[in-house]
mmCIF file of C-alpha atoms in Angstrom:
data_model
loop_
_atom_site.group_PDB
_atom_site.id
_atom_site.type_symbol
_atom_site.label_atom_id
_atom_site.label_comp_id
_atom_site.label_asym_id
_atom_site.label_seq_id
_atom_site.Cartn_x
_atom_site.Cartn_y
_atom_site.Cartn_z
ATOM 1 C CA MET A 1 -92.064 -54.468 -59.030
ATOM 2 C CA LYS A 2 -92.997 -51.504 -61.176
ATOM 3 C CA ILE A 3 -95.490 -50.279 -58.543
ATOM 4 C CA LYS A 4 -92.792 -50.406 -55.842
ATOM 5 C CA SER A 5 -90.449 -48.385 -58.046
ATOM 6 C CA LEU A 6 -93.181 -45.881 -58.831
ATOM 7 C CA ILE A 7 -94.021 -45.489 -55.112
ATOM 8 C CA ALA A 8 -90.334 -45.077 -54.260
ATOM 9 C CA MET A 9 -89.933 -42.402 -56.923
ATOM 10 C CA MET A 10 -93.052 -40.567 -55.706
ATOM 11 C CA MET A 11 -91.786 -40.673 -52.116
ATOM 12 C CA ALA A 12 -88.429 -39.339 -53.255
ATOM 13 C CA ALA A 13 -90.136 -36.516 -55.169
ATOM 14 C CA VAL A 14 -92.281 -35.627 -52.134
ATOM 15 C CA ALA A 15 -89.190 -35.645 -49.903
ATOM 16 C CA ILE A 16 -87.369 -33.301 -52.282
ATOM 17 C CA VAL A 17 -90.335 -30.906 -52.519
ATOM 18 C CA VAL A 18 -90.808 -30.876 -48.729
ATOM 19 C CA GLY A 19 -87.081 -30.389 -48.187
ATOM 20 C CA MET A 20 -86.903 -27.507 -50.626
ATOM 21 C CA SER A 21 -89.940 -25.699 -49.227
ATOM 22 C CA SER A 22 -88.848 -25.971 -45.598
ATOM 23 C CA CYS A 23 -85.432 -24.442 -46.172
ATOM 24 C CA SER A 24 -85.106 -20.694 -46.145
ATOM 25 C CA SER A 25 -83.051 -18.908 -48.702
ATOM 26 C CA ASP A 26 -79.567 -17.827 -47.724
ATOM 27 C CA ASP A 27 -80.346 -14.593 -49.556
ATOM 28 C CA ASP A 28 -82.895 -13.516 -46.908
ATOM 29 C CA GLU A 29 -81.601 -10.464 -45.077
ATOM 30 C CA PRO A 30 -82.242 -10.281 -41.335
ATOM 31 C CA GLU A 31 -84.597 -7.486 -40.305
ATOM 32 C CA MET A 32 -82.807 -4.328 -39.226
ATOM 33 C CA ALA A 33 -82.970 -3.461 -35.514
ATOM 34 C CA LEU A 34 -86.015 -1.326 -34.664
ATOM 35 C CA ALA A 35 -83.970 1.707 -33.610
ATOM 36 C CA ALA A 36 -81.857 1.607 -36.770
ATOM 37 C CA GLN A 37 -85.038 1.787 -38.879
ATOM 38 C CA VAL A 38 -86.098 5.154 -37.440
ATOM 39 C CA VAL A 39 -82.949 7.113 -36.521
ATOM 40 C CA GLY A 40 -82.477 10.491 -38.146
ATOM 41 C CA SER A 41 -83.811 14.017 -38.110
ATOM 42 C CA TYR A 42 -87.447 14.831 -38.801
ATOM 43 C CA THR A 43 -88.689 18.301 -39.724
ATOM 44 C CA GLY A 44 -92.272 19.393 -39.275
ATOM 45 C CA THR A 45 -94.725 21.213 -37.035
ATOM 46 C CA GLU A 46 -94.461 21.442 -33.259
ATOM 47 C CA VAL A 47 -97.503 22.581 -31.271
ATOM 48 C CA ILE A 48 -96.789 23.554 -27.655
ATOM 49 C CA THR A 49 -99.842 24.148 -25.495
ATOM 50 C CA ILE A 50 -99.308 26.181 -22.297
ATOM 51 C CA MET A 51 -102.270 26.852 -20.022
ATOM 52 C CA GLY A 52 -104.679 25.944 -22.825
ATOM 53 C CA GLU A 53 -103.038 28.264 -25.392
ATOM 54 C CA PRO A 54 -101.404 26.470 -28.348
ATOM 55 C CA GLU A 55 -98.406 27.914 -30.196
ATOM 56 C CA GLU A 56 -97.300 26.395 -33.489
ATOM 57 C CA ASP A 57 -93.798 26.527 -34.948
ATOM 58 C CA ASN A 58 -91.532 24.687 -37.367
ATOM 59 C CA ALA A 59 -89.093 22.342 -35.644
ATOM 60 C CA THR A 60 -86.617 19.534 -36.213
ATOM 61 C CA PHE A 61 -86.519 16.598 -33.807
ATOM 62 C CA VAL A 62 -83.570 14.190 -33.843
ATOM 63 C CA PHE A 63 -83.840 10.502 -32.964
ATOM 64 C CA SER A 64 -80.634 8.586 -32.258
ATOM 65 C CA GLN A 65 -80.063 4.934 -31.475
ATOM 66 C CA SER A 66 -79.206 4.079 -27.874
ATOM 67 C CA SER A 67 -79.604 0.288 -28.336
ATOM 68 C CA GLU A 68 -81.197 -2.027 -30.890
ATOM 69 C CA THR A 69 -84.626 -1.466 -29.320
ATOM 70 C CA THR A 70 -84.345 2.007 -27.725
ATOM 71 C CA ILE A 71 -83.882 5.532 -29.019
ATOM 72 C CA ASP A 72 -83.009 8.968 -27.630
ATOM 73 C CA MET A 73 -85.177 11.900 -28.710
ATOM 74 C CA THR A 74 -83.671 15.404 -28.869
ATOM 75 C CA ILE A 75 -86.293 18.098 -28.473
ATOM 76 C CA PRO A 76 -85.169 21.318 -30.191
ATOM 77 C CA GLN A 77 -84.705 24.672 -28.486
ATOM 78 C CA SER A 78 -87.936 26.579 -27.978
ATOM 79 C CA GLY A 79 -89.088 29.954 -26.706
ATOM 80 C CA GLU A 80 -87.382 33.316 -27.004
ATOM 81 C CA GLY A 81 -85.767 36.014 -24.904
ATOM 82 C CA MET A 82 -85.626 35.140 -21.214
ATOM 83 C CA MET A 83 -87.894 32.134 -21.821
ATOM 84 C CA VAL A 84 -85.540 30.102 -24.043
ATOM 85 C CA ILE A 85 -85.502 26.398 -23.304
ATOM 86 C CA PRO A 86 -82.334 24.765 -24.687
ATOM 87 C CA PRO A 87 -82.423 21.466 -26.583
ATOM 88 C CA LEU A 88 -83.391 18.585 -24.278
ATOM 89 C CA THR A 89 -82.634 14.891 -24.746
ATOM 90 C CA VAL A 90 -85.024 12.181 -23.560
ATOM 91 C CA LYS A 91 -83.071 8.930 -23.279
ATOM 92 C CA ASN A 92 -83.873 5.246 -23.707
ATOM 93 C CA ILE A 93 -87.376 5.298 -25.173
ATOM 94 C CA PRO A 94 -88.263 1.604 -25.685
ATOM 95 C CA LEU A 95 -89.593 0.650 -29.119
ATOM 96 C CA SER A 96 -91.975 -2.036 -30.323
ATOM 97 C CA LYS A 97 -93.273 -2.955 -33.761
ATOM 98 C CA VAL A 98 -96.994 -2.711 -34.478
ATOM 99 C CA ASN A 99 -97.801 -3.840 -38.048
ATOM 100 C CA GLN A 100 -95.823 -1.475 -40.316
ATOM 101 C CA SER A 101 -95.354 1.125 -37.556
ATOM 102 C CA ILE A 102 -92.792 1.394 -34.797
ATOM 103 C CA MET A 103 -94.015 2.819 -31.493
ATOM 104 C CA GLY A 104 -92.095 4.170 -28.528
ATOM 105 C CA LYS A 105 -93.632 4.778 -25.101
ATOM 106 C CA LEU A 106 -92.008 6.108 -21.945
ATOM 107 C CA GLY A 107 -93.760 7.072 -18.724
ATOM 108 C CA SER A 108 -91.270 9.670 -17.523
ATOM 109 C CA PHE A 109 -87.689 10.891 -17.944
ATOM 110 C CA ALA A 110 -85.940 13.356 -15.629
ATOM 111 C CA GLY A 111 -82.730 15.168 -16.536
ATOM 112 C CA THR A 112 -80.764 18.384 -16.284
ATOM 113 C CA VAL A 113 -79.563 20.760 -18.954
ATOM 114 C CA THR A 114 -77.067 23.626 -18.965
ATOM 115 C CA THR A 115 -78.595 26.922 -20.085
ATOM 116 C CA ALA A 116 -76.916 29.617 -22.201
ATOM 117 C CA ASN A 117 -75.846 31.499 -19.045
ATOM 118 C CA GLY A 118 -74.228 28.361 -17.603
ATOM 119 C CA SER A 119 -76.798 27.496 -14.962
ATOM 120 C CA GLU A 120 -78.323 24.032 -14.677
ATOM 121 C CA LYS A 121 -82.054 23.471 -14.961
ATOM 122 C CA ALA A 122 -83.952 20.306 -14.144
ATOM 123 C CA PHE A 123 -86.620 19.032 -16.500
ATOM 124 C CA THR A 124 -89.083 16.165 -16.615
ATOM 125 C CA VAL A 125 -90.651 14.808 -19.781
ATOM 126 C CA SER A 126 -93.619 12.510 -19.189
ATOM 127 C CA ASP A 127 -96.273 10.592 -21.120
ATOM 128 C CA VAL A 128 -93.959 10.182 -24.125
ATOM 129 C CA THR A 129 -95.471 8.517 -27.187
ATOM 130 C CA VAL A 130 -93.622 8.341 -30.514
ATOM 131 C CA ILE A 131 -95.083 6.654 -33.600
ATOM 132 C CA PHE A 132 -93.045 6.145 -36.765
ATOM 133 C CA GLU A 133 -95.099 5.387 -39.891
ATOM 134 C CA ASP A 134 -94.073 3.935 -43.250
ATOM 135 C CA VAL A 135 -91.436 1.743 -41.617
ATOM 136 C CA PRO A 136 -88.859 0.512 -42.663
ATOM 137 C CA ASN A 137 -88.541 3.667 -44.747
ATOM 138 C CA GLY A 138 -89.197 5.696 -41.579
ATOM 139 C CA LYS A 139 -90.688 8.610 -43.451
ATOM 140 C CA ALA A 140 -93.042 10.137 -40.850
ATOM 141 C CA VAL A 141 -93.230 10.566 -37.077
ATOM 142 C CA VAL A 142 -95.766 11.805 -34.551
ATOM 143 C CA ALA A 143 -94.477 12.518 -31.039
ATOM 144 C CA SER A 144 -96.379 13.744 -28.010
ATOM 145 C CA PHE A 145 -95.232 14.462 -24.462
ATOM 146 C CA THR A 146 -95.609 16.760 -21.469
ATOM 147 C CA LEU A 147 -92.640 18.911 -20.379
ATOM 148 C CA LYS A 148 -92.058 20.426 -16.943
ATOM 149 C CA TYR A 149 -89.031 22.749 -17.165
ATOM 150 C CA GLY A 150 -87.165 24.226 -14.186
ATOM 151 C CA SER A 151 -89.418 25.991 -11.714
ATOM 152 C CA MET A 152 -92.056 26.967 -14.281
ATOM 153 C CA PRO A 153 -95.464 26.572 -12.612
ATOM 154 C CA PHE A 154 -97.120 25.076 -15.701
ATOM 155 C CA ASP A 155 -96.751 22.053 -17.953
ATOM 156 C CA MET A 156 -96.036 22.323 -21.653
ATOM 157 C CA VAL A 157 -98.027 19.761 -23.648
ATOM 158 C CA THR A 158 -96.315 19.168 -26.975
ATOM 159 C CA THR A 159 -97.241 17.398 -30.203
ATOM 160 C CA PHE A 160 -94.804 17.125 -33.091
ATOM 161 C CA THR A 161 -95.597 15.839 -36.589
ATOM 162 C CA GLY A 162 -92.757 15.577 -39.061
ATOM 163 C CA ASN A 163 -91.160 13.871 -42.025
ATOM 164 C CA LYS A 164 -87.694 12.357 -42.237
ATOM 165 C CA ASN A 165 -85.087 14.634 -43.809
#
């Protein structure tokens, strides 16, 4: 009789241990949506290469949430004088998580923008890659893309590296 009681108590102890370890804590917070982890403005260095000639400048890119898994990227104004390109927004860049990084890739986005003199210009941004490091803190970003603006006969290959403000 004592052995049966001992076995019953051991089985009860095992059941309690298994039950406790299989339950998750109610204190666990759900992971924040990918887009929410990276939204914000990032300031750093933008390198625009035109016809093989790179030009480097300070810039601030802004990433805003368009859904839980997509972001919009606002490219800041660039150029000067008659060659000013106004800020451009690339919409709905899909995100995925890779280890502690969040990556966005988009083949192509076409849009129009109103210039300072009120005219509309078409633009296409292609081969978009955005990598956010140190997620979920979202402290650094590297973005690269190719821009075709208006009737300009050349592409502008751009790389941006920045830190979250």
